[in-house]
Amino acid sequence: NLMERGIIEVAPLAYMRGRTLNNAFVIIDEAQNTTPAQMKMVLTRLGSRSRMVVTGDLTQTDLSSNQPSGLAITLKILKSVEGIAFCELTNKDVVRNPLVQRIVTAYQNYEQ
């Protein structure tokens, strides 16, 4: 088992402070629910020979309406930083039930 051998680790953000993630492939999932401070903290854990992927959907944040998403702030702050790339998926990338594509489109149209 990869988790038992310590090759794969699942860790909450609360346990990241003070760590350096060397020789690692780090996945930060559901990042739309991070605060700006949490996002900065986790991004700055990246150590040598490591890569990080941050995923999230800004339309599905669970934060209160007065709390900005760390992911949204990060996109603005890091958009022109060399060595960082962003990939935005659209309703055309939905691989669930075909109806989900139409639901996502309907919500996007409503929010405009």
mmCIF file of N, CA and C in Angstrom:
data_model
loop_
_atom_site.group_PDB
_atom_site.id
_atom_site.type_symbol
_atom_site.label_atom_id
_atom_site.label_comp_id
_atom_site.label_asym_id
_atom_site.label_seq_id
_atom_site.Cartn_x
_atom_site.Cartn_y
_atom_site.Cartn_z
ATOM 1 N N ASN A 1 0.840 -1.179 0.000
ATOM 2 C CA ASN A 1 0.000 0.000 0.000
ATOM 3 C C ASN A 1 0.889 1.248 0.000
ATOM 4 N N LEU A 2 0.651 2.123 -0.962
ATOM 5 C CA LEU A 2 1.484 3.322 -1.107
ATOM 6 C C LEU A 2 1.341 4.280 0.066
ATOM 7 N N MET A 3 0.162 4.345 0.649
ATOM 8 C CA MET A 3 -0.017 5.225 1.808
ATOM 9 C C MET A 3 0.709 4.669 3.031
ATOM 10 N N GLU A 4 0.637 3.380 3.235
ATOM 11 C CA GLU A 4 1.329 2.763 4.374
ATOM 12 C C GLU A 4 2.839 2.924 4.261
ATOM 13 N N ARG A 5 3.348 2.916 3.033
ATOM 14 C CA ARG A 5 4.789 3.061 2.812
ATOM 15 C C ARG A 5 5.231 4.520 2.786
ATOM 16 N N GLY A 6 4.291 5.449 2.913
ATOM 17 C CA GLY A 6 4.634 6.866 2.945
ATOM 18 C C GLY A 6 4.919 7.472 1.592
ATOM 19 N N ILE A 7 4.611 6.749 0.526
ATOM 20 C CA ILE A 7 4.837 7.275 -0.821
ATOM 21 C C ILE A 7 3.740 8.272 -1.177
ATOM 22 N N ILE A 8 2.511 7.970 -0.777
ATOM 23 C CA ILE A 8 1.385 8.887 -0.955
ATOM 24 C C ILE A 8 0.925 9.322 0.426
ATOM 25 N N GLU A 9 0.754 10.627 0.569
ATOM 26 C CA GLU A 9 0.290 11.174 1.846
ATOM 27 C C GLU A 9 -0.893 12.091 1.586
ATOM 28 N N VAL A 10 -1.923 11.962 2.382
ATOM 29 C CA VAL A 10 -3.058 12.879 2.350
ATOM 30 C C VAL A 10 -2.971 13.695 3.631
ATOM 31 N N ALA A 11 -2.907 15.014 3.480
ATOM 32 C CA ALA A 11 -2.733 15.863 4.661
ATOM 33 C C ALA A 11 -3.602 17.108 4.550
ATOM 34 N N PRO A 12 -4.308 17.449 5.614
ATOM 35 C CA PRO A 12 -5.086 18.690 5.616
ATOM 36 C C PRO A 12 -4.162 19.903 5.656
ATOM 37 N N LEU A 13 -4.672 21.031 5.179
ATOM 38 C CA LEU A 13 -3.868 22.255 5.168
ATOM 39 C C LEU A 13 -3.357 22.616 6.558
ATOM 40 N N ALA A 14 -4.109 22.282 7.580
ATOM 41 C CA ALA A 14 -3.712 22.624 8.950
ATOM 42 C C ALA A 14 -2.367 22.009 9.330
ATOM 43 N N TYR A 15 -1.973 20.933 8.649
ATOM 44 C CA TYR A 15 -0.711 20.261 8.974
ATOM 45 C C TYR A 15 0.432 20.652 8.031
ATOM 46 N N MET A 16 0.240 21.664 7.214
ATOM 47 C CA MET A 16 1.269 22.066 6.254
ATOM 48 C C MET A 16 2.236 23.092 6.815
ATOM 49 N N ARG A 17 1.796 23.886 7.765
ATOM 50 C CA ARG A 17 2.647 24.956 8.285
ATOM 51 C C ARG A 17 3.954 24.383 8.827
ATOM 52 N N GLY A 18 5.057 25.000 8.427
ATOM 53 C CA GLY A 18 6.367 24.574 8.900
ATOM 54 C C GLY A 18 7.003 23.462 8.085
ATOM 55 N N ARG A 19 6.277 22.911 7.135
ATOM 56 C CA ARG A 19 6.819 21.815 6.326
ATOM 57 C C ARG A 19 7.431 22.353 5.043
ATOM 58 N N THR A 20 8.354 21.590 4.483
ATOM 59 C CA THR A 20 8.878 21.825 3.145
ATOM 60 C C THR A 20 8.663 20.536 2.374
ATOM 61 N N LEU A 21 8.024 20.637 1.236
ATOM 62 C CA LEU A 21 7.661 19.454 0.451
ATOM 63 C C LEU A 21 8.689 19.240 -0.657
ATOM 64 N N ASN A 22 9.754 18.505 -0.342
ATOM 65 C CA ASN A 22 10.816 18.195 -1.295
ATOM 66 C C ASN A 22 10.502 16.903 -2.042
ATOM 67 N N ASN A 23 10.996 16.809 -3.280
ATOM 68 C CA ASN A 23 10.839 15.584 -4.080
ATOM 69 C C ASN A 23 9.395 15.103 -4.081
ATOM 70 N N ALA A 24 8.484 16.015 -4.341
ATOM 71 C CA ALA A 24 7.065 15.683 -4.202
ATOM 72 C C ALA A 24 6.256 16.180 -5.392
ATOM 73 N N PHE A 25 5.174 15.472 -5.644
ATOM 74 C CA PHE A 25 4.143 15.955 -6.555
ATOM 75 C C PHE A 25 2.945 16.249 -5.671
ATOM 76 N N VAL A 26 2.633 17.526 -5.515
ATOM 77 C CA VAL A 26 1.627 17.975 -4.557
ATOM 78 C C VAL A 26 0.358 18.359 -5.307
ATOM 79 N N ILE A 27 -0.772 17.852 -4.840
ATOM 80 C CA ILE A 27 -2.072 18.210 -5.413
ATOM 81 C C ILE A 27 -2.882 18.909 -4.331
ATOM 82 N N ILE A 28 -3.255 20.143 -4.593
ATOM 83 C CA ILE A 28 -4.134 20.891 -3.697
ATOM 84 C C ILE A 28 -5.511 20.873 -4.358
ATOM 85 N N ASP A 29 -6.422 20.116 -3.783
ATOM 86 C CA ASP A 29 -7.752 19.937 -4.374
ATOM 87 C C ASP A 29 -8.773 20.828 -3.670
ATOM 88 N N GLU A 30 -9.801 21.221 -4.396
ATOM 89 C CA GLU A 30 -10.873 22.074 -3.858
ATOM 90 C C GLU A 30 -10.311 23.398 -3.333
ATOM 91 N N ALA A 31 -9.354 23.955 -4.049
ATOM 92 C CA ALA A 31 -8.667 25.171 -3.599
ATOM 93 C C ALA A 31 -9.569 26.398 -3.571
ATOM 94 N N GLN A 32 -10.723 26.327 -4.205
ATOM 95 C CA GLN A 32 -11.653 27.453 -4.144
ATOM 96 C C GLN A 32 -12.123 27.695 -2.709
ATOM 97 N N ASN A 33 -11.958 26.710 -1.842
ATOM 98 C CA ASN A 33 -12.397 26.838 -0.451
ATOM 99 C C ASN A 33 -11.280 27.257 0.500
ATOM 100 N N THR A 34 -10.131 27.627 -0.039
ATOM 101 C CA THR A 34 -9.053 28.139 0.812
ATOM 102 C C THR A 34 -9.209 29.641 0.981
ATOM 103 N N THR A 35 -8.694 30.146 2.079
ATOM 104 C CA THR A 35 -8.606 31.592 2.249
ATOM 105 C C THR A 35 -7.321 32.056 1.554
ATOM 106 N N PRO A 36 -7.191 33.349 1.294
ATOM 107 C CA PRO A 36 -5.934 33.826 0.707
ATOM 108 C C PRO A 36 -4.709 33.459 1.557
ATOM 109 N N ALA A 37 -4.824 33.530 2.866
ATOM 110 C CA ALA A 37 -3.690 33.185 3.738
ATOM 111 C C ALA A 37 -3.350 31.701 3.645
ATOM 112 N N GLN A 38 -4.358 30.848 3.598
ATOM 113 C CA GLN A 38 -4.111 29.410 3.468
ATOM 114 C C GLN A 38 -3.437 29.091 2.143
ATOM 115 N N MET A 39 -3.896 29.737 1.081
ATOM 116 C CA MET A 39 -3.320 29.473 -0.239
ATOM 117 C C MET A 39 -1.859 29.903 -0.280
ATOM 118 N N LYS A 40 -1.556 31.078 0.250
ATOM 119 C CA LYS A 40 -0.164 31.536 0.285
ATOM 120 C C LYS A 40 0.691 30.565 1.095
ATOM 121 N N MET A 41 0.171 30.123 2.231
ATOM 122 C CA MET A 41 0.921 29.204 3.085
ATOM 123 C C MET A 41 1.238 27.911 2.349
ATOM 124 N N VAL A 42 0.260 27.318 1.691
ATOM 125 C CA VAL A 42 0.495 26.025 1.038
ATOM 126 C C VAL A 42 1.388 26.180 -0.198
ATOM 127 N N LEU A 43 1.232 27.257 -0.943
ATOM 128 C CA LEU A 43 2.082 27.472 -2.119
ATOM 129 C C LEU A 43 3.548 27.640 -1.726
ATOM 130 N N THR A 44 3.786 28.230 -0.585
ATOM 131 C CA THR A 44 5.171 28.479 -0.160
ATOM 132 C C THR A 44 5.796 27.281 0.555
ATOM 133 N N ARG A 45 5.124 26.146 0.567
ATOM 134 C CA ARG A 45 5.693 24.900 1.114
ATOM 135 C C ARG A 45 6.502 24.154 0.060
ATOM 136 N N LEU A 46 6.390 24.543 -1.195
ATOM 137 C CA LEU A 46 7.023 23.832 -2.300
ATOM 138 C C LEU A 46 8.538 23.814 -2.136
ATOM 139 N N GLY A 47 9.099 22.614 -2.123
ATOM 140 C CA GLY A 47 10.538 22.450 -1.944
ATOM 141 C C GLY A 47 11.236 22.095 -3.246
ATOM 142 N N SER A 48 12.485 21.686 -3.137
ATOM 143 C CA SER A 48 13.281 21.371 -4.321
ATOM 144 C C SER A 48 12.775 20.100 -5.001
ATOM 145 N N ARG A 49 12.927 20.093 -6.316
ATOM 146 C CA ARG A 49 12.519 18.968 -7.166
ATOM 147 C C ARG A 49 11.053 18.582 -6.956
ATOM 148 N N SER A 50 10.209 19.582 -6.749
ATOM 149 C CA SER A 50 8.781 19.332 -6.531
ATOM 150 C C SER A 50 7.943 20.089 -7.548
ATOM 151 N N ARG A 51 6.761 19.594 -7.748
ATOM 152 C CA ARG A 51 5.767 20.230 -8.610
ATOM 153 C C ARG A 51 4.467 20.302 -7.826
ATOM 154 N N MET A 52 3.635 21.292 -8.169
ATOM 155 C CA MET A 52 2.360 21.434 -7.482
ATOM 156 C C MET A 52 1.261 21.692 -8.501
ATOM 157 N N VAL A 53 0.142 21.023 -8.302
ATOM 158 C CA VAL A 53 -1.059 21.248 -9.099
ATOM 159 C C VAL A 53 -2.144 21.707 -8.138
ATOM 160 N N VAL A 54 -2.782 22.807 -8.475
ATOM 161 C CA VAL A 54 -3.863 23.348 -7.653
ATOM 162 C C VAL A 54 -5.138 23.258 -8.473
ATOM 163 N N THR A 55 -6.159 22.615 -7.913
ATOM 164 C CA THR A 55 -7.427 22.486 -8.628
ATOM 165 C C THR A 55 -8.537 23.155 -7.837
ATOM 166 N N GLY A 56 -9.531 23.620 -8.555
ATOM 167 C CA GLY A 56 -10.676 24.223 -7.885
ATOM 168 C C GLY A 56 -11.654 24.788 -8.886
ATOM 169 N N ASP A 57 -12.852 25.013 -8.436
ATOM 170 C CA ASP A 57 -13.921 25.567 -9.263
ATOM 171 C C ASP A 57 -14.487 26.775 -8.533
ATOM 172 N N LEU A 58 -14.188 27.955 -9.040
ATOM 173 C CA LEU A 58 -14.610 29.184 -8.369
ATOM 174 C C LEU A 58 -16.125 29.347 -8.316
ATOM 175 N N THR A 59 -16.852 28.571 -9.093
ATOM 176 C CA THR A 59 -18.318 28.641 -9.038
ATOM 177 C C THR A 59 -18.882 27.751 -7.941
ATOM 178 N N GLN A 60 -18.016 27.017 -7.249
ATOM 179 C CA GLN A 60 -18.496 26.085 -6.223
ATOM 180 C C GLN A 60 -17.823 26.312 -4.873
ATOM 181 N N THR A 61 -17.599 27.560 -4.525
ATOM 182 C CA THR A 61 -16.953 27.855 -3.247
ATOM 183 C C THR A 61 -17.930 27.690 -2.086
ATOM 184 N N ASP A 62 -17.418 27.188 -0.978
ATOM 185 C CA ASP A 62 -18.215 27.024 0.238
ATOM 186 C C ASP A 62 -17.927 28.123 1.261
ATOM 187 N N LEU A 63 -17.105 29.089 0.889
ATOM 188 C CA LEU A 63 -16.772 30.184 1.797
ATOM 189 C C LEU A 63 -17.955 31.138 1.914
ATOM 190 N N SER A 64 -18.013 31.871 3.015
ATOM 191 C CA SER A 64 -19.079 32.862 3.169
ATOM 192 C C SER A 64 -18.911 33.947 2.109
ATOM 193 N N SER A 65 -19.985 34.641 1.814
ATOM 194 C CA SER A 65 -19.969 35.616 0.717
ATOM 195 C C SER A 65 -18.993 36.767 0.961
ATOM 196 N N ASN A 66 -18.646 37.043 2.210
ATOM 197 C CA ASN A 66 -17.704 38.139 2.478
ATOM 198 C C ASN A 66 -16.248 37.664 2.558
ATOM 199 N N GLN A 67 -16.012 36.367 2.361
ATOM 200 C CA GLN A 67 -14.651 35.809 2.419
ATOM 201 C C GLN A 67 -14.158 35.514 1.007
ATOM 202 N N PRO A 68 -13.119 36.215 0.544
ATOM 203 C CA PRO A 68 -12.615 35.936 -0.806
ATOM 204 C C PRO A 68 -11.936 34.569 -0.874
ATOM 205 N N SER A 69 -12.028 33.952 -2.019
ATOM 206 C CA SER A 69 -11.392 32.654 -2.246
ATOM 207 C C SER A 69 -9.894 32.842 -2.457
ATOM 208 N N GLY A 70 -9.117 32.020 -1.780
ATOM 209 C CA GLY A 70 -7.675 32.052 -1.981
ATOM 210 C C GLY A 70 -7.289 31.718 -3.409
ATOM 211 N N LEU A 71 -8.071 30.855 -4.044
ATOM 212 C CA LEU A 71 -7.794 30.506 -5.438
ATOM 213 C C LEU A 71 -7.995 31.714 -6.341
ATOM 214 N N ALA A 72 -9.074 32.453 -6.146
ATOM 215 C CA ALA A 72 -9.344 33.635 -6.975
ATOM 216 C C ALA A 72 -8.239 34.676 -6.820
ATOM 217 N N ILE A 73 -7.813 34.904 -5.602
ATOM 218 C CA ILE A 73 -6.746 35.878 -5.344
ATOM 219 C C ILE A 73 -5.434 35.401 -5.966
ATOM 220 N N THR A 74 -5.147 34.114 -5.829
ATOM 221 C CA THR A 74 -3.916 33.541 -6.377
ATOM 222 C C THR A 74 -3.859 33.699 -7.892
ATOM 223 N N LEU A 75 -4.975 33.481 -8.564
ATOM 224 C CA LEU A 75 -5.008 33.651 -10.018
ATOM 225 C C LEU A 75 -4.595 35.066 -10.406
ATOM 226 N N LYS A 76 -5.056 36.057 -9.670
ATOM 227 C CA LYS A 76 -4.719 37.452 -9.967
ATOM 228 C C LYS A 76 -3.255 37.760 -9.650
ATOM 229 N N ILE A 77 -2.787 37.269 -8.512
ATOM 230 C CA ILE A 77 -1.430 37.594 -8.055
ATOM 231 C C ILE A 77 -0.357 36.919 -8.903
ATOM 232 N N LEU A 78 -0.588 35.667 -9.278
ATOM 233 C CA LEU A 78 0.467 34.873 -9.919
ATOM 234 C C LEU A 78 0.344 34.754 -11.435
ATOM 235 N N LYS A 79 -0.613 35.453 -12.039
ATOM 236 C CA LYS A 79 -0.865 35.265 -13.474
ATOM 237 C C LYS A 79 0.337 35.578 -14.361
ATOM 238 N N SER A 80 1.227 36.442 -13.918
ATOM 239 C CA SER A 80 2.379 36.785 -14.766
ATOM 240 C C SER A 80 3.706 36.316 -14.171
ATOM 241 N N VAL A 81 3.659 35.402 -13.211
ATOM 242 C CA VAL A 81 4.890 34.895 -12.601
ATOM 243 C C VAL A 81 5.468 33.783 -13.476
ATOM 244 N N GLU A 82 6.729 33.946 -13.856
ATOM 245 C CA GLU A 82 7.397 32.945 -14.687
ATOM 246 C C GLU A 82 7.461 31.607 -13.953
ATOM 247 N N GLY A 83 7.198 30.529 -14.685
ATOM 248 C CA GLY A 83 7.241 29.191 -14.111
ATOM 249 C C GLY A 83 5.903 28.708 -13.589
ATOM 250 N N ILE A 84 4.883 29.568 -13.677
ATOM 251 C CA ILE A 84 3.535 29.198 -13.229
ATOM 252 C C ILE A 84 2.600 29.275 -14.424
ATOM 253 N N ALA A 85 1.767 28.258 -14.576
ATOM 254 C CA ALA A 85 0.810 28.221 -15.686
ATOM 255 C C ALA A 85 -0.579 27.918 -15.146
ATOM 256 N N PHE A 86 -1.579 28.401 -15.854
ATOM 257 C CA PHE A 86 -2.969 28.159 -15.487
ATOM 258 C C PHE A 86 -3.677 27.481 -16.640
ATOM 259 N N CYS A 87 -4.570 26.593 -16.318
ATOM 260 C CA CYS A 87 -5.385 25.891 -17.307
ATOM 261 C C CYS A 87 -6.833 25.999 -16.852
ATOM 262 N N GLU A 88 -7.646 26.682 -17.633
ATOM 263 C CA GLU A 88 -9.052 26.856 -17.261
ATOM 264 C C GLU A 88 -9.923 25.926 -18.096
ATOM 265 N N LEU A 89 -10.715 25.129 -17.415
ATOM 266 C CA LEU A 89 -11.632 24.216 -18.093
ATOM 267 C C LEU A 89 -12.992 24.886 -18.241
ATOM 268 N N THR A 90 -13.729 24.488 -19.266
ATOM 269 C CA THR A 90 -15.052 25.059 -19.520
ATOM 270 C C THR A 90 -16.097 23.950 -19.513
ATOM 271 N N ASN A 91 -17.320 24.326 -19.827
ATOM 272 C CA ASN A 91 -18.394 23.325 -19.885
ATOM 273 C C ASN A 91 -18.108 22.250 -20.931
ATOM 274 N N LYS A 92 -17.290 22.542 -21.918
ATOM 275 C CA LYS A 92 -16.950 21.550 -22.944
ATOM 276 C C LYS A 92 -16.061 20.431 -22.389
ATOM 277 N N ASP A 93 -15.475 20.668 -21.224
ATOM 278 C CA ASP A 93 -14.592 19.682 -20.606
ATOM 279 C C ASP A 93 -15.317 18.750 -19.636
ATOM 280 N N VAL A 94 -16.604 18.952 -19.446
ATOM 281 C CA VAL A 94 -17.375 18.117 -18.523
ATOM 282 C C VAL A 94 -17.432 16.692 -19.059
ATOM 283 N N VAL A 95 -17.075 15.723 -18.214
ATOM 284 C CA VAL A 95 -17.079 14.318 -18.636
ATOM 285 C C VAL A 95 -18.126 13.507 -17.876
ATOM 286 N N ARG A 96 -18.997 14.183 -17.186
ATOM 287 C CA ARG A 96 -20.089 13.503 -16.498
ATOM 288 C C ARG A 96 -21.239 13.330 -17.481
ATOM 289 N N ASN A 97 -22.392 13.118 -16.966
ATOM 290 C CA ASN A 97 -23.599 12.997 -17.778
ATOM 291 C C ASN A 97 -23.690 14.195 -18.734
ATOM 292 N N PRO A 98 -24.028 13.996 -20.010
ATOM 293 C CA PRO A 98 -24.120 15.111 -20.960
ATOM 294 C C PRO A 98 -25.038 16.243 -20.483
ATOM 295 N N LEU A 99 -26.000 15.924 -19.655
ATOM 296 C CA LEU A 99 -26.892 16.945 -19.124
ATOM 297 C C LEU A 99 -26.128 17.948 -18.258
ATOM 298 N N VAL A 100 -25.053 17.501 -17.613
ATOM 299 C CA VAL A 100 -24.267 18.386 -16.749
ATOM 300 C C VAL A 100 -23.674 19.534 -17.556
ATOM 301 N N GLN A 101 -23.244 19.272 -18.778
ATOM 302 C CA GLN A 101 -22.724 20.338 -19.644
ATOM 303 C C GLN A 101 -23.764 21.428 -19.832
ATOM 304 N N ARG A 102 -24.989 21.030 -20.073
ATOM 305 C CA ARG A 102 -26.063 22.004 -20.287
ATOM 306 C C ARG A 102 -26.404 22.739 -18.989
ATOM 307 N N ILE A 103 -26.303 22.055 -17.865
ATOM 308 C CA ILE A 103 -26.554 22.699 -16.571
ATOM 309 C C ILE A 103 -25.499 23.767 -16.305
ATOM 310 N N VAL A 104 -24.229 23.430 -16.528
ATOM 311 C CA VAL A 104 -23.139 24.388 -16.318
ATOM 312 C C VAL A 104 -23.327 25.600 -17.223
ATOM 313 N N THR A 105 -23.670 25.374 -18.477
ATOM 314 C CA THR A 105 -23.899 26.468 -19.418
ATOM 315 C C THR A 105 -25.050 27.351 -18.953
ATOM 316 N N ALA A 106 -26.133 26.746 -18.496
ATOM 317 C CA ALA A 106 -27.290 27.514 -18.026
ATOM 318 C C ALA A 106 -26.907 28.407 -16.846
ATOM 319 N N TYR A 107 -26.126 27.865 -15.914
ATOM 320 C CA TYR A 107 -25.689 28.673 -14.773
ATOM 321 C C TYR A 107 -24.775 29.805 -15.218
ATOM 322 N N GLN A 108 -23.870 29.538 -16.148
ATOM 323 C CA GLN A 108 -22.979 30.592 -16.650
ATOM 324 C C GLN A 108 -23.787 31.703 -17.312
ATOM 325 N N ASN A 109 -24.771 31.338 -18.104
ATOM 326 C CA ASN A 109 -25.612 32.336 -18.769
ATOM 327 C C ASN A 109 -26.409 33.153 -17.761
ATOM 328 N N TYR A 110 -26.899 32.507 -16.722
ATOM 329 C CA TYR A 110 -27.680 33.196 -15.691
ATOM 330 C C TYR A 110 -26.816 34.199 -14.933
ATOM 331 N N GLU A 111 -25.579 33.822 -14.634
ATOM 332 C CA GLU A 111 -24.693 34.671 -13.841
ATOM 333 C C GLU A 111 -24.171 35.867 -14.623
ATOM 334 N N GLN A 112 -24.284 35.839 -15.934
ATOM 335 C CA GLN A 112 -23.816 36.963 -16.752
ATOM 336 C C GLN A 112 -24.887 38.002 -16.757
#
